Tab-separated table of C-alpha atoms and ligand atoms in Angstrom:
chain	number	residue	atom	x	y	z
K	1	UNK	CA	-27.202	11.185	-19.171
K	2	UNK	CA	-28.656	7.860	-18.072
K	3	UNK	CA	-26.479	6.423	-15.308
K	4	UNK	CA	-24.154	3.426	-16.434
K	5	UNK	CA	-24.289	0.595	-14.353
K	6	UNK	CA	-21.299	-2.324	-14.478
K	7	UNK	CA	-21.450	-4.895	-12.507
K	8	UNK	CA	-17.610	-5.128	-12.040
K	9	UNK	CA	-16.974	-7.413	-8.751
K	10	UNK	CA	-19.429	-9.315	-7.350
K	11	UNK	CA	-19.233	-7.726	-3.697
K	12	UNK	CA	-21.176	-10.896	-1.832
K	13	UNK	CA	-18.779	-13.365	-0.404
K	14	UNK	CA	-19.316	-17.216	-0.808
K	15	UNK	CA	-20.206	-18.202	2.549
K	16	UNK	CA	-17.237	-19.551	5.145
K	17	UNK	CA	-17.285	-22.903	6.475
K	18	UNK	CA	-19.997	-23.482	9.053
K	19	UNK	CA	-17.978	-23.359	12.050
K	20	UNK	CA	-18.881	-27.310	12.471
K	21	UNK	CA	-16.373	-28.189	9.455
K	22	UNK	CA	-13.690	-25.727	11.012
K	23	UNK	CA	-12.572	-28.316	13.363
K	24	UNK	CA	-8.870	-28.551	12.963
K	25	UNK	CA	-7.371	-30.269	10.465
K	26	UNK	CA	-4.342	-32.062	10.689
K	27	UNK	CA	-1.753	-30.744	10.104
K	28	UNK	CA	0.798	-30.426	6.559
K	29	UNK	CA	-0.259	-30.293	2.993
K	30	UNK	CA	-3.842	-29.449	1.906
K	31	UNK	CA	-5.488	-31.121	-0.595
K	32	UNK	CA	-8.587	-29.954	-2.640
K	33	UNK	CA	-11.732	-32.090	-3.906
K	34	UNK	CA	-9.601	-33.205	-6.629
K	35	UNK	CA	-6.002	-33.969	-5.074
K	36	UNK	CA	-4.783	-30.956	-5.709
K	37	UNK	CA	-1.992	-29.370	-3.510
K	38	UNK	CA	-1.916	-26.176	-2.366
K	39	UNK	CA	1.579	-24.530	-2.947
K	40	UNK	CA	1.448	-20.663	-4.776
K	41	UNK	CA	-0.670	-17.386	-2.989
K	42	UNK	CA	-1.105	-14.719	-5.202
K	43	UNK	CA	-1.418	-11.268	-3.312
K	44	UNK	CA	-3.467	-8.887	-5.241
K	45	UNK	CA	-2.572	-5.321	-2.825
K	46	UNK	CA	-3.629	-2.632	-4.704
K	47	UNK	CA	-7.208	-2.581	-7.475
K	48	UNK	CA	-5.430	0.827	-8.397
K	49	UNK	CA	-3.173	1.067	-11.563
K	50	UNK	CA	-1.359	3.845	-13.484
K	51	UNK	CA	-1.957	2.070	-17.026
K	52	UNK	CA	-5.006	1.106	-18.914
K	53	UNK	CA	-4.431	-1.791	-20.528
K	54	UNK	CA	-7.497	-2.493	-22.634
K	55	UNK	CA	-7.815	-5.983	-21.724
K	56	UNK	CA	-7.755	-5.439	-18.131
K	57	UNK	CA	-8.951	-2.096	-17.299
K	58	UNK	CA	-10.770	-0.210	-20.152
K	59	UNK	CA	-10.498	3.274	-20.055
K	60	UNK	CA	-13.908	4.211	-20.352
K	61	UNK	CA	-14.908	1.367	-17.303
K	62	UNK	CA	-12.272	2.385	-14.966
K	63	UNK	CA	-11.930	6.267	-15.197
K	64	UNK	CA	-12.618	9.023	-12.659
K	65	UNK	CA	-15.836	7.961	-11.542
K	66	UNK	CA	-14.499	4.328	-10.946
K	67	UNK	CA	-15.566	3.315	-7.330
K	68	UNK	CA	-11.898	1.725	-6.265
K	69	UNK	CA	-11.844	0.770	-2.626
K	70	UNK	CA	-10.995	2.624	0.137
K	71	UNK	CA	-7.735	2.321	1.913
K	72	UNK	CA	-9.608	1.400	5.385
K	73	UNK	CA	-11.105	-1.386	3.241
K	74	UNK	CA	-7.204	-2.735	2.238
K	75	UNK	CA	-6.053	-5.879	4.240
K	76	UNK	CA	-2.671	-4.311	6.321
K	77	UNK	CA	0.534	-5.307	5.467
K	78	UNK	CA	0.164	-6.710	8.981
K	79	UNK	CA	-2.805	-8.394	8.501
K	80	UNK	CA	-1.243	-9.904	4.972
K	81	UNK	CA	1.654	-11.388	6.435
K	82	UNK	CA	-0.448	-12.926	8.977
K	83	UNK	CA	-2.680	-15.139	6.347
K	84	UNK	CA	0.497	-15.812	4.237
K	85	UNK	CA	1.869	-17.481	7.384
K	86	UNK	CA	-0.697	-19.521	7.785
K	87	UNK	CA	-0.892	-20.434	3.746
K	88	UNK	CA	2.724	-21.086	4.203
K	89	UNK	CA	2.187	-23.632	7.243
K	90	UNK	CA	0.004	-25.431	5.203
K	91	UNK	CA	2.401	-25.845	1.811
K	92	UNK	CA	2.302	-22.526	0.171
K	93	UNK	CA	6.156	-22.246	-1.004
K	94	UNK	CA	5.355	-19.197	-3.366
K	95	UNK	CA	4.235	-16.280	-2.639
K	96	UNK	CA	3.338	-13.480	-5.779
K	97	UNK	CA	2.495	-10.005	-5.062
K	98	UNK	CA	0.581	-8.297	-7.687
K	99	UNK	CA	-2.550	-5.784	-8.231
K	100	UNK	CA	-3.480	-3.260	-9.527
K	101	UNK	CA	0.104	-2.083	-10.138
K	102	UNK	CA	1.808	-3.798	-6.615
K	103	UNK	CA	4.382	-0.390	-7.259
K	104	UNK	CA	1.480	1.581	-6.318
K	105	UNK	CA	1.081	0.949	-3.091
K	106	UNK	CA	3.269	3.072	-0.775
K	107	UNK	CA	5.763	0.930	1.428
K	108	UNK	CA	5.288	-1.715	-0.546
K	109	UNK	CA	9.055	-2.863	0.404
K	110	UNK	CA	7.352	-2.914	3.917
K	111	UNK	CA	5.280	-6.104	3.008
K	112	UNK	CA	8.363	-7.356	0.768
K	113	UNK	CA	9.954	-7.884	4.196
K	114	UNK	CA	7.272	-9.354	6.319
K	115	UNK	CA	6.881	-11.913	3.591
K	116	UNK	CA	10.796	-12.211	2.918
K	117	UNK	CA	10.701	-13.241	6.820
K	118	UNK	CA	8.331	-16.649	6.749
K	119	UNK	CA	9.563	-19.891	6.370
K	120	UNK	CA	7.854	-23.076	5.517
K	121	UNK	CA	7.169	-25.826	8.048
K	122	UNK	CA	11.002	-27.147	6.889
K	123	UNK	CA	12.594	-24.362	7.468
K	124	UNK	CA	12.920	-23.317	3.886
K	125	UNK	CA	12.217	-19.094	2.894
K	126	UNK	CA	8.818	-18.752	0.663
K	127	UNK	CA	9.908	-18.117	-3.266
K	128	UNK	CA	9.207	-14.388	-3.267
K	129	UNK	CA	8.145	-12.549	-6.919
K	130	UNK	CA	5.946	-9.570	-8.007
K	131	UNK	CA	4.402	-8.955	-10.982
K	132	UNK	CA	4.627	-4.913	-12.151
K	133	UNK	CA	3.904	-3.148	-15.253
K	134	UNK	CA	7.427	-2.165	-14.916
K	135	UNK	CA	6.143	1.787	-14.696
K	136	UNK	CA	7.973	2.250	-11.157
K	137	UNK	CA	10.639	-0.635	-11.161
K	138	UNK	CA	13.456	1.524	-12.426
K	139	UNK	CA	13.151	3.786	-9.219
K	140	UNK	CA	12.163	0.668	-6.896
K	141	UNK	CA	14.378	-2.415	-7.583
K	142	UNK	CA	17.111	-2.196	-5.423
K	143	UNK	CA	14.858	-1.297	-2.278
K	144	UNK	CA	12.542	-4.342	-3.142
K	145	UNK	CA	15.600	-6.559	-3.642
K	146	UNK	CA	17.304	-5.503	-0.439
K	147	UNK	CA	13.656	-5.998	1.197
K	148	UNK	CA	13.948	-9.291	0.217
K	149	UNK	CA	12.940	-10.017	-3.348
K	150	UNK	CA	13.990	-12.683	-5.348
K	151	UNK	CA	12.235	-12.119	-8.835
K	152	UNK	CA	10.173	-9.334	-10.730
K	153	UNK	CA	7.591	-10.621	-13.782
K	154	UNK	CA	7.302	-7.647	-15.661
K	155	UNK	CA	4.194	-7.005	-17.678
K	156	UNK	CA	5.342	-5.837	-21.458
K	157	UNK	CA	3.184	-6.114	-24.505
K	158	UNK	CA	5.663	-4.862	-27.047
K	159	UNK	CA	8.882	-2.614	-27.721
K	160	UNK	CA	7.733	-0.823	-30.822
K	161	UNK	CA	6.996	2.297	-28.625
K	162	UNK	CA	2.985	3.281	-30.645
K	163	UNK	CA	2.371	0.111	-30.117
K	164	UNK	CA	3.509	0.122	-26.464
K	165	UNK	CA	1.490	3.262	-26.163
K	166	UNK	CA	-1.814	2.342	-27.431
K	167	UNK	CA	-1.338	-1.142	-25.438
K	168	UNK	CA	-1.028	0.591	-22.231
K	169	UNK	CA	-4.017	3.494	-23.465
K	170	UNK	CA	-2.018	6.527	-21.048
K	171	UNK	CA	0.485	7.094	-23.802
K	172	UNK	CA	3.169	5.483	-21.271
K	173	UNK	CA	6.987	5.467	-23.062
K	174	UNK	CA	8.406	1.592	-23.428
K	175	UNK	CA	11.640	3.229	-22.574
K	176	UNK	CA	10.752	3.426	-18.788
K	177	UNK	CA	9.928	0.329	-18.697
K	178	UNK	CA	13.179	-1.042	-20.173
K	179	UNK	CA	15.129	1.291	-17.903
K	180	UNK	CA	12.586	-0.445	-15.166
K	181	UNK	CA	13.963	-4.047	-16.474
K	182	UNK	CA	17.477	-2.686	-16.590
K	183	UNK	CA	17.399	-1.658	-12.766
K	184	UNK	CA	16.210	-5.049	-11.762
K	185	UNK	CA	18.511	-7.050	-13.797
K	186	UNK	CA	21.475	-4.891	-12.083
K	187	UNK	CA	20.082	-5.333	-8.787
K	188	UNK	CA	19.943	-9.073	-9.031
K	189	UNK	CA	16.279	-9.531	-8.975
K	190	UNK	CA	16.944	-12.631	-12.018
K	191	UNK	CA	15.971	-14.623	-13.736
K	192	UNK	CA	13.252	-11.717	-14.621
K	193	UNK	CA	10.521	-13.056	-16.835
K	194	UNK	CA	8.676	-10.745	-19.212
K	195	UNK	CA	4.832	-11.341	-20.163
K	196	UNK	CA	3.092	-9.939	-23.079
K	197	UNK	CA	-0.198	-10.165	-23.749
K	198	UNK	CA	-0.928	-11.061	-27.391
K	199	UNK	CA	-4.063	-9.569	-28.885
K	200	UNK	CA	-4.559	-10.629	-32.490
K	201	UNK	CA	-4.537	-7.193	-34.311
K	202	UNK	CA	-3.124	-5.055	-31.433
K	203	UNK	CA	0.255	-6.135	-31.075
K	204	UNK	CA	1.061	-9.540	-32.850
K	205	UNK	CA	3.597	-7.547	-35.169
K	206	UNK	CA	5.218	-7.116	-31.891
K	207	UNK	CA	6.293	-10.972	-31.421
K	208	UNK	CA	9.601	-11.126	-33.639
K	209	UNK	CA	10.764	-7.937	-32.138
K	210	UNK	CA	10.262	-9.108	-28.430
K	211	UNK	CA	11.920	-12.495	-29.245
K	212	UNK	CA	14.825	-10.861	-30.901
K	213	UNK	CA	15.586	-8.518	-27.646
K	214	UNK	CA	15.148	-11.090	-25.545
K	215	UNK	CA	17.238	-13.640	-27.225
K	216	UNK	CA	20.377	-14.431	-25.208
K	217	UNK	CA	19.906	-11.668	-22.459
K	218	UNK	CA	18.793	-13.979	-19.477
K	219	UNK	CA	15.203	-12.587	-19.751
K	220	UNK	CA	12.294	-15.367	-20.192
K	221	UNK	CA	9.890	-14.027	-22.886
K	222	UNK	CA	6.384	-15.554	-22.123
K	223	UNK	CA	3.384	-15.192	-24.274
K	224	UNK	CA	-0.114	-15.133	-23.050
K	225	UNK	CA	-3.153	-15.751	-24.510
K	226	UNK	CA	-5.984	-13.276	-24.106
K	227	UNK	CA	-8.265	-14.325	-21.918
K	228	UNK	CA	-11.835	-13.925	-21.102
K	229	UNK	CA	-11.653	-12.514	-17.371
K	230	UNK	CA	-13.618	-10.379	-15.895
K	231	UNK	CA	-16.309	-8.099	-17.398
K	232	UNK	CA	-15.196	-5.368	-19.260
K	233	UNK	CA	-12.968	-6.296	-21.253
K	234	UNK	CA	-14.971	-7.067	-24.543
K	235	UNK	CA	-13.006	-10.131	-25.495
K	236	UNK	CA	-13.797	-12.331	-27.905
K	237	UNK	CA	-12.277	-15.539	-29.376
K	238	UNK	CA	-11.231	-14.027	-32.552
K	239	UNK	CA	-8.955	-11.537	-30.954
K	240	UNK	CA	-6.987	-14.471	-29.016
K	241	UNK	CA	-3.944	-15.270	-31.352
K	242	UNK	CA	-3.372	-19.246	-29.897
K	243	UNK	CA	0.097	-20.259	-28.844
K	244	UNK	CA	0.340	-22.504	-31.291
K	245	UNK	CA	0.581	-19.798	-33.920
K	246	UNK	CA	2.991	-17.855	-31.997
K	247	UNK	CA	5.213	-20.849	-31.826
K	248	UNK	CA	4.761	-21.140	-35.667
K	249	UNK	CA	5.797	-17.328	-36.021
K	250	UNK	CA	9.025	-17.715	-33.772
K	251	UNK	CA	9.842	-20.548	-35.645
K	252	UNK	CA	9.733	-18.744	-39.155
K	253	UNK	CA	13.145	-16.966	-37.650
K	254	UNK	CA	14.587	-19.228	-34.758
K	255	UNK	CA	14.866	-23.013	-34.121
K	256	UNK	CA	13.089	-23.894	-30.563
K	257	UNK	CA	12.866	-27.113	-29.020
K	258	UNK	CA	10.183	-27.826	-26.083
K	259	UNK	CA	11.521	-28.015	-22.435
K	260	UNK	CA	10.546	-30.277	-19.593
K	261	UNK	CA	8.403	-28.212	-16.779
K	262	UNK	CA	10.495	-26.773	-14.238
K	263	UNK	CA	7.806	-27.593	-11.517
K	264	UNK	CA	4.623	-29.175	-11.160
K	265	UNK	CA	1.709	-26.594	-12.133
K	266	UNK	CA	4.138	-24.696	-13.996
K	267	UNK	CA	1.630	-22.791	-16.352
K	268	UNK	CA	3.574	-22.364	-19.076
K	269	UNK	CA	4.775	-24.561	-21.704
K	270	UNK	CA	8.949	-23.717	-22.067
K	271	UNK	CA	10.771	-23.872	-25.732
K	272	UNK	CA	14.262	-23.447	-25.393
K	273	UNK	CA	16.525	-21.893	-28.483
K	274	UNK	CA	18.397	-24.471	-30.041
K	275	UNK	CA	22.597	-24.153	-30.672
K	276	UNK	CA	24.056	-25.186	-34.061
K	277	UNK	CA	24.089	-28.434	-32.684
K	278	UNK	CA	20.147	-28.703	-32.626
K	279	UNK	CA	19.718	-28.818	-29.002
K	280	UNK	CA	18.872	-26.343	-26.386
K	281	UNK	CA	21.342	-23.545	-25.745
K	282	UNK	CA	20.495	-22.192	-22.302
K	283	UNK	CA	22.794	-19.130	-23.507
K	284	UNK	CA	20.312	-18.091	-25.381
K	285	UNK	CA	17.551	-18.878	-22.972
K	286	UNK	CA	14.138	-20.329	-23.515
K	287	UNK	CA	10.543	-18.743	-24.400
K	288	UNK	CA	7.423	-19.495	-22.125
K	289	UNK	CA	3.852	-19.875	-23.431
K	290	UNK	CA	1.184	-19.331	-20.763
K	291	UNK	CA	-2.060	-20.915	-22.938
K	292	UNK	CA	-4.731	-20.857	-20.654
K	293	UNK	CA	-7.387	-20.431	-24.049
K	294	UNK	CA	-5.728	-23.204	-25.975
K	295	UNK	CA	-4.784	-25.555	-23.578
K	296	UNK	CA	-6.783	-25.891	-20.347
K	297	UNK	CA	-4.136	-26.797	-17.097
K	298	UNK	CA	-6.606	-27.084	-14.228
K	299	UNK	CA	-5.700	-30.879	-13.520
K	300	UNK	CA	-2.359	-29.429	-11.248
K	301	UNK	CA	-3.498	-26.208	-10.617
K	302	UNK	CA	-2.068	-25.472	-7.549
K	303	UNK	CA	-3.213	-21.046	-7.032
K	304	UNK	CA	-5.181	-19.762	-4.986
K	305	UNK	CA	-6.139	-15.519	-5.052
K	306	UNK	CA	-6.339	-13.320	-1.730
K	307	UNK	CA	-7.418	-9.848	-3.077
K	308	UNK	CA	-6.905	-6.466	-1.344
K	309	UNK	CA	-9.709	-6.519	0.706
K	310	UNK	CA	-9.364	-10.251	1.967
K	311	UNK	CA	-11.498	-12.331	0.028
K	312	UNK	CA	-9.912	-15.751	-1.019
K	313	UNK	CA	-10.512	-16.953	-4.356
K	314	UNK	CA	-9.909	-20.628	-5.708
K	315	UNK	CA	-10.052	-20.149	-9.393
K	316	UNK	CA	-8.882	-16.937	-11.866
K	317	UNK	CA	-12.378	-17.331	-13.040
K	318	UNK	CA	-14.460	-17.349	-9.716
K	319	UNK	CA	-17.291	-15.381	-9.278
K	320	UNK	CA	-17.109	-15.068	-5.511
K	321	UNK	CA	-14.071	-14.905	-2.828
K	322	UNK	CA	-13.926	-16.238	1.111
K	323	UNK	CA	-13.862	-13.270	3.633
K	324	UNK	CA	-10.948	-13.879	5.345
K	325	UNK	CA	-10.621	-9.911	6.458
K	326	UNK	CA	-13.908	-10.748	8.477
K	327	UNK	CA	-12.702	-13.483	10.262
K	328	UNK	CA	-9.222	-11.139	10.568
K	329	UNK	CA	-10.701	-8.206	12.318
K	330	UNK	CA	-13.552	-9.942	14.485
K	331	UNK	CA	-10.527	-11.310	16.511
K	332	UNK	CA	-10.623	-14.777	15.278
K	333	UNK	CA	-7.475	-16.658	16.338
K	334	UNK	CA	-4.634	-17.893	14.203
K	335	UNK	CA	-6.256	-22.104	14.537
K	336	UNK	CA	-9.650	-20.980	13.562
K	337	UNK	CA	-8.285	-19.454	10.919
K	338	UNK	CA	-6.508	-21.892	9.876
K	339	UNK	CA	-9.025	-24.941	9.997
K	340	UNK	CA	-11.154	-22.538	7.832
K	341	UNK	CA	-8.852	-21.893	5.057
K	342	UNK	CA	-8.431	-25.780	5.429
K	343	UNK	CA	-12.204	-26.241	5.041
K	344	UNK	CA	-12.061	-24.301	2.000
K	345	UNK	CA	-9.043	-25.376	-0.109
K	346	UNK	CA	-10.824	-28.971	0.909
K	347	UNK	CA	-14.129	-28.495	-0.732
K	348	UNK	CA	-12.394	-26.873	-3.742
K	349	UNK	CA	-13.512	-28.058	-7.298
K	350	UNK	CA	-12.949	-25.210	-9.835
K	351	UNK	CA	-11.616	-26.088	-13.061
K	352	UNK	CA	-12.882	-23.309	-15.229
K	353	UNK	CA	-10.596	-23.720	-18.022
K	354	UNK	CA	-11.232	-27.267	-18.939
K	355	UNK	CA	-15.309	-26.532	-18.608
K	356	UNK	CA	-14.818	-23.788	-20.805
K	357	UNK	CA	-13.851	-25.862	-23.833
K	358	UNK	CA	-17.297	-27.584	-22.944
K	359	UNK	CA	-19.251	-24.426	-23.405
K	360	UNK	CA	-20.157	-22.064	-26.673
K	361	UNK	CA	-17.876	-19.071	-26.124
K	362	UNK	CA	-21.086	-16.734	-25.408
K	363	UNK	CA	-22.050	-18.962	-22.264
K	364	UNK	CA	-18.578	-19.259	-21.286
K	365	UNK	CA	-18.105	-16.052	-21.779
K	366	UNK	CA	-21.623	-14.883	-20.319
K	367	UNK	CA	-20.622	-16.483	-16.293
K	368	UNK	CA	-20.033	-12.951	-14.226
K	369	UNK	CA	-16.464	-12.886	-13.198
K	370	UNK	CA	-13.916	-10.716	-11.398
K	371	UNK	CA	-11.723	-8.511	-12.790
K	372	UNK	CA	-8.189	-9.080	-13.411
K	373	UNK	CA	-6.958	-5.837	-11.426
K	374	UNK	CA	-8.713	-7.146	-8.495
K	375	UNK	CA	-7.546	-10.612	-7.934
K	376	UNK	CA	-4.242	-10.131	-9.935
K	377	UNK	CA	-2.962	-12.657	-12.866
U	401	SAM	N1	-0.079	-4.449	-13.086
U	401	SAM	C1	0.782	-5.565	-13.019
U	401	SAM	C2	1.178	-6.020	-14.401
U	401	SAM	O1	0.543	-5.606	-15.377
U	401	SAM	O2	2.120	-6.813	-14.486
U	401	SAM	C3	0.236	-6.740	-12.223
U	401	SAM	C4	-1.229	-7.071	-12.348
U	401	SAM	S1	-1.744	-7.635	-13.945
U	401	SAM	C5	-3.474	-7.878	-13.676
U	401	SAM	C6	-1.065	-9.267	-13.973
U	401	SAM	C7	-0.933	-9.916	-15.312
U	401	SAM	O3	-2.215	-10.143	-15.849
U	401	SAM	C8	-0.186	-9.097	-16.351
U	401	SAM	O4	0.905	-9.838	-16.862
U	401	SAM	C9	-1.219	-8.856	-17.421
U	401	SAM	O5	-0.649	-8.758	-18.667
U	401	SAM	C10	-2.130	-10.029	-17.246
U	401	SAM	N2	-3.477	-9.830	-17.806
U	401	SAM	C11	-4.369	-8.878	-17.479
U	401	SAM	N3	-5.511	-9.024	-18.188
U	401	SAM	C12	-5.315	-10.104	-18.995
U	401	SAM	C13	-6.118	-10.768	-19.974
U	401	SAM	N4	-7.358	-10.347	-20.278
U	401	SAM	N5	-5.598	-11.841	-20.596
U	401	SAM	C14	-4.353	-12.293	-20.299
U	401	SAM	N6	-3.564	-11.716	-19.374
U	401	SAM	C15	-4.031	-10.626	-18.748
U	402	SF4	FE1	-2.609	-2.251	-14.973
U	402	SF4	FE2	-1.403	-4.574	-15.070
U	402	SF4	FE3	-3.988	-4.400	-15.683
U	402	SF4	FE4	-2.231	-3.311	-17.343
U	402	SF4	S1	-2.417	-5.504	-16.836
U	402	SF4	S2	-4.105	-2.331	-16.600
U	402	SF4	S3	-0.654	-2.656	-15.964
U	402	SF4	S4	-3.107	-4.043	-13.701
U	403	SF4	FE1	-6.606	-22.838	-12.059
U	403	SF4	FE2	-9.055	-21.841	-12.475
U	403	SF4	FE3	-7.077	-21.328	-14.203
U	403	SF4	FE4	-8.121	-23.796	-14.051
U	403	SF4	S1	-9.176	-21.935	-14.711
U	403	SF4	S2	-5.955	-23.271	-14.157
U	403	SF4	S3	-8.552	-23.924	-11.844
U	403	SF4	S4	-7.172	-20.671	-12.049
């Protein structure tokens, strides 16, 4: 059999600053080439996962001859606490831990902790969440809330329990991961938000029946487009089932009224369920749109990506990450470091998104990205 080659990652790193524009920086608040702040790390620790969603990581792309990376090759809890630190000395206020499955990797309350312990330059704890499929949550929540916790996204693309099947391709039950929602609920890790992926002809049927259990139960439904990471995933436009059209389905059954933003850079759109009175009854809680097809939100994007191994990415949709393991284990110290990731968030431009309404889908589509699993969503 002829050997199948996928360019999945593109393993070259963009090149650091020259050590000429890592003079120090003053210091407070970064901003990038287009006023951006920088305020939310997402922590990708683990490219493993115990599901195969289709639209992140295909079955017949990331089975047993997958090349993951090896755990010498993992940034250390250690060594991850050490970079958030200096993100959070330089505005980061929320930290995300994600994957890969974050569950996944063992003592993961361990880093839940380090991070639990930083502070801003004020003072103030870091906002502290994780994303999970929800697989290992039921068994996990109260450790990870007593670690330090605040909040759990969990990852659930329908209740109808086929549908859940085929969604996550290993024939996993949705009644773990309700029990898994359950636990965290109980052991105060609120207000939980729940994403689903909507795929247009996978598990749109599934919209009505999400809304309806999540109705009035102090769980914030959010619907995400399908988007065109990575490299494997096959996706094209006609499978993406735009936010707008979800609204218009909700609304066949519920009255919804839009919400302000809760914070700048918020990335989804918030409809709260109106009372009899016509306005928003937060007893019955709000929905959450994340449209990143649709409706392009690059002007106040505020994220940056630190995968597994280190590399720092600007943009969901990069093609290359900074190697900040490399400057981490050749000894470089804490203000180098820092006037680096300074340099970097500095020169940054990326506004993907908004370029790709620019594009045909194909070229869009065509730019080599990394995966989802490997810089987390
Ligand atoms: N395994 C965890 C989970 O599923 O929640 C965390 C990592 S997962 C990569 C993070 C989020 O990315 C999930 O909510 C997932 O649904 C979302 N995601 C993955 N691929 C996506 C795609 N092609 N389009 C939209 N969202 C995607
Ligand atoms: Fe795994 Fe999350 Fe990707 Fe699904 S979305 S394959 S659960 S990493
Ligand atoms: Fe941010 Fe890139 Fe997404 Fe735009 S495309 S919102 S810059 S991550």
């Amino acid at each position: 059999m002829a050997e199948r080659v996928i360019p999945l990652v593109d393993h070259r790193a963009a090149a650091l600053p020259p050590p000429l524009a890592r003079a120090p920086v003053a210091a407070g608040t970064l901003r990038d080439a287009r006023g951006r702040p920088l305020r939310d790390l997402r922590i990708s620790v683990t490219d493993r996962c115990n599901f195969r969603c289709s639209y992140c990581m295909p079955k017949d792309v990331f089975d047993s001859s997958y090349a993951y990376l090896r755990h010498a090759d993992l940034l250390s809890f250690e060594e991850i606490a050490r970079l958030a630190g200096l993100f959070a000395a330089r505005g980061v206020t929320k930290l995300r831990i994600t994957g890969g499955e974050p569950l996944l990797r063992k003592g993961i309350e361990h880093l839940v902790g380090l991070l639990a312990a930083l502070r801003t330059p004020g003072g103030r704890k870091l906002d502290l969440t994780l994303t999970t499929n929800g697989s290992l949550l039921a068994r996990k929540a109260r450790a990870l809330k007593s670690a330090g916790l605040d909040r759990v996204t969990v990852s659930l693309d329908g209740l109808d329990d086929a549908v859940f099947r085929t969604m996550n391709d290993v024939d996993y039950p949705v009644a773990e991961v309700l029990a898994g929602i359950d636990a965290a609920q109980a052991a105060g890790l609120a207000p939980i938000k729940v994403n689903m992926v909507v795929k247009r002809g996978a598990n749109d049927g599934q919209i009505l029946p999400m809304a309806r259990h999540f109705r009035g139960s102090g769980v914030v439904l959010r619907f995400i487009e399908y988007m065109d990471v990575g490299a494997t995933n096959g996706w094209r436009m006609d499978q993406v089932l735009p936010s707008a059209e979800v609204l218009r389905r909700l609304q066949t059954e519920y009255a919804l009224v839009p919400l302000a933003a809760s914070a700048p850079g918020e990335t989804a759109g918030r409809w709260g369920y109106a009372g009899a009175d016509g306005r928003h009854d937060p007893a019955l809680g709000e929905v959450g749109f994340i449209s990143s097809v649709t409706h392009a939100f690059c002007g106040d994007c505020n994220r940056a990506r630190l995968s597994m191994d280190g590399k720092l990415f600007l943009c969901l949709f990069a093609s290359q990450g900074y190697d900040l393991r490399a400057l981490l284990r050749s000894g470089t110290p804490d203000e180098l470091i820092d006037a680096a990731l300074a340099a970097i968030w500095q020169g940054r431009a990326d506004r993907y998104s908004e370029l790709r309404a620019s594009l045909p889908p194909e070229a869009a589509h065509a730019l080599r990205r990394v995966e989802m699993s490997y810089i987390g969503g």
